[in-house]
């Protein structure tokens, strides 16, 4: 997993498979279109009890922690709560 830890910049001109990801997460077509046009940075780090992800969308930031294989609550980029 060490190779996965770190900062990842998502560039809109290199985004692929947004429709497949959106289907998995139950996104609307509008949400998929919004994500396909975003550039953002994701920082993925190990914590004492799982994994931490912090996402910087520029004007908005969000973060969540989780354990692999366990459901978790988070706030989507549009402000809605999800599991």
mmCIF file of C-alpha atoms in Angstrom:
data_model
loop_
_atom_site.group_PDB
_atom_site.id
_atom_site.type_symbol
_atom_site.label_atom_id
_atom_site.label_comp_id
_atom_site.label_asym_id
_atom_site.label_seq_id
_atom_site.Cartn_x
_atom_site.Cartn_y
_atom_site.Cartn_z
ATOM 1 C CA UNK A 1 0.000 0.000 0.000
ATOM 2 C CA UNK A 2 2.922 2.400 0.526
ATOM 3 C CA UNK A 3 3.008 3.147 -3.204
ATOM 4 C CA UNK A 4 -0.572 4.423 -2.966
ATOM 5 C CA UNK A 5 0.007 6.876 -0.090
ATOM 6 C CA UNK A 6 0.555 10.483 -1.048
ATOM 7 C CA UNK A 7 -0.884 13.331 -3.037
ATOM 8 C CA UNK A 8 -2.733 12.683 -6.296
ATOM 9 C CA UNK A 9 -3.725 15.449 -8.717
ATOM 10 C CA UNK A 10 -6.738 14.602 -10.870
ATOM 11 C CA UNK A 11 -6.663 16.460 -14.190
ATOM 12 C CA UNK A 12 -9.857 16.832 -16.204
ATOM 13 C CA UNK A 13 -8.132 16.201 -19.546
ATOM 14 C CA UNK A 14 -6.969 12.814 -18.207
ATOM 15 C CA UNK A 15 -10.161 11.754 -16.405
ATOM 16 C CA UNK A 16 -11.375 8.393 -17.668
ATOM 17 C CA UNK A 17 -14.288 6.128 -16.796
ATOM 18 C CA UNK A 18 -16.298 8.806 -14.956
ATOM 19 C CA UNK A 19 -19.554 7.143 -16.085
ATOM 20 C CA UNK A 20 -18.513 3.797 -14.600
ATOM 21 C CA UNK A 21 -17.401 5.404 -11.338
ATOM 22 C CA UNK A 22 -20.585 7.475 -11.216
ATOM 23 C CA UNK A 23 -22.775 4.421 -11.751
ATOM 24 C CA UNK A 24 -21.029 2.631 -8.897
ATOM 25 C CA UNK A 25 -21.632 5.581 -6.557
ATOM 26 C CA UNK A 26 -25.181 6.231 -7.804
ATOM 27 C CA UNK A 27 -24.413 9.653 -9.285
ATOM 28 C CA UNK A 28 -26.871 11.463 -11.526
ATOM 29 C CA UNK A 29 -25.807 12.393 -15.083
ATOM 30 C CA UNK A 30 -25.372 15.997 -13.861
ATOM 31 C CA UNK A 31 -23.031 14.829 -11.088
ATOM 32 C CA UNK A 32 -20.992 12.794 -13.601
ATOM 33 C CA UNK A 33 -20.717 15.840 -15.881
ATOM 34 C CA UNK A 34 -19.601 17.997 -12.958
ATOM 35 C CA UNK A 35 -16.907 15.504 -11.911
ATOM 36 C CA UNK A 36 -15.626 15.088 -15.462
ATOM 37 C CA UNK A 37 -14.839 18.832 -15.487
ATOM 38 C CA UNK A 38 -13.168 19.063 -12.062
ATOM 39 C CA UNK A 39 -9.490 19.213 -11.260
ATOM 40 C CA UNK A 40 -8.678 18.377 -7.659
ATOM 41 C CA UNK A 41 -6.035 16.979 -5.359
ATOM 42 C CA UNK A 42 -6.542 13.901 -3.179
ATOM 43 C CA UNK A 43 -4.173 13.180 -0.299
ATOM 44 C CA UNK A 44 -4.312 9.552 0.889
ATOM 45 C CA UNK A 45 -2.537 8.691 4.154
ATOM 46 C CA UNK A 46 -2.486 5.834 6.648
ATOM 47 C CA UNK A 47 -3.824 6.591 10.131
ATOM 48 C CA UNK A 48 -3.615 4.679 13.410
ATOM 49 C CA UNK A 49 -6.977 3.024 12.672
ATOM 50 C CA UNK A 50 -7.438 3.114 8.892
ATOM 51 C CA UNK A 51 -6.995 5.433 5.940
ATOM 52 C CA UNK A 52 -7.514 9.190 5.643
ATOM 53 C CA UNK A 53 -8.503 10.934 2.395
ATOM 54 C CA UNK A 54 -8.524 14.710 2.076
ATOM 55 C CA UNK A 55 -9.821 16.227 -1.140
ATOM 56 C CA UNK A 56 -9.103 19.812 -2.222
ATOM 57 C CA UNK A 57 -11.441 21.016 -4.973
ATOM 58 C CA UNK A 58 -10.023 24.555 -4.879
ATOM 59 C CA UNK A 59 -12.953 26.459 -3.405
ATOM 60 C CA UNK A 60 -14.129 23.531 -1.298
ATOM 61 C CA UNK A 61 -12.279 20.939 0.742
ATOM 62 C CA UNK A 62 -13.517 17.744 2.320
ATOM 63 C CA UNK A 63 -12.063 14.791 4.112
ATOM 64 C CA UNK A 64 -12.995 11.410 5.466
ATOM 65 C CA UNK A 65 -11.421 8.416 7.151
ATOM 66 C CA UNK A 66 -12.267 4.768 6.679
ATOM 67 C CA UNK A 67 -11.149 1.202 7.191
ATOM 68 C CA UNK A 68 -10.878 -1.121 4.202
ATOM 69 C CA UNK A 69 -13.922 -3.347 3.897
ATOM 70 C CA UNK A 70 -16.027 -1.257 6.326
ATOM 71 C CA UNK A 71 -18.867 1.131 5.375
ATOM 72 C CA UNK A 72 -18.281 4.789 6.267
ATOM 73 C CA UNK A 73 -20.098 8.121 6.152
ATOM 74 C CA UNK A 74 -18.812 11.053 4.111
ATOM 75 C CA UNK A 75 -19.960 14.348 2.608
ATOM 76 C CA UNK A 76 -20.094 14.495 -1.174
ATOM 77 C CA UNK A 77 -18.736 17.446 -3.161
ATOM 78 C CA UNK A 78 -22.307 18.734 -3.563
ATOM 79 C CA UNK A 79 -22.716 18.799 0.234
ATOM 80 C CA UNK A 80 -24.974 15.748 0.548
ATOM 81 C CA UNK A 81 -24.272 13.010 3.073
ATOM 82 C CA UNK A 82 -23.524 9.517 1.776
ATOM 83 C CA UNK A 83 -22.434 6.116 3.078
#
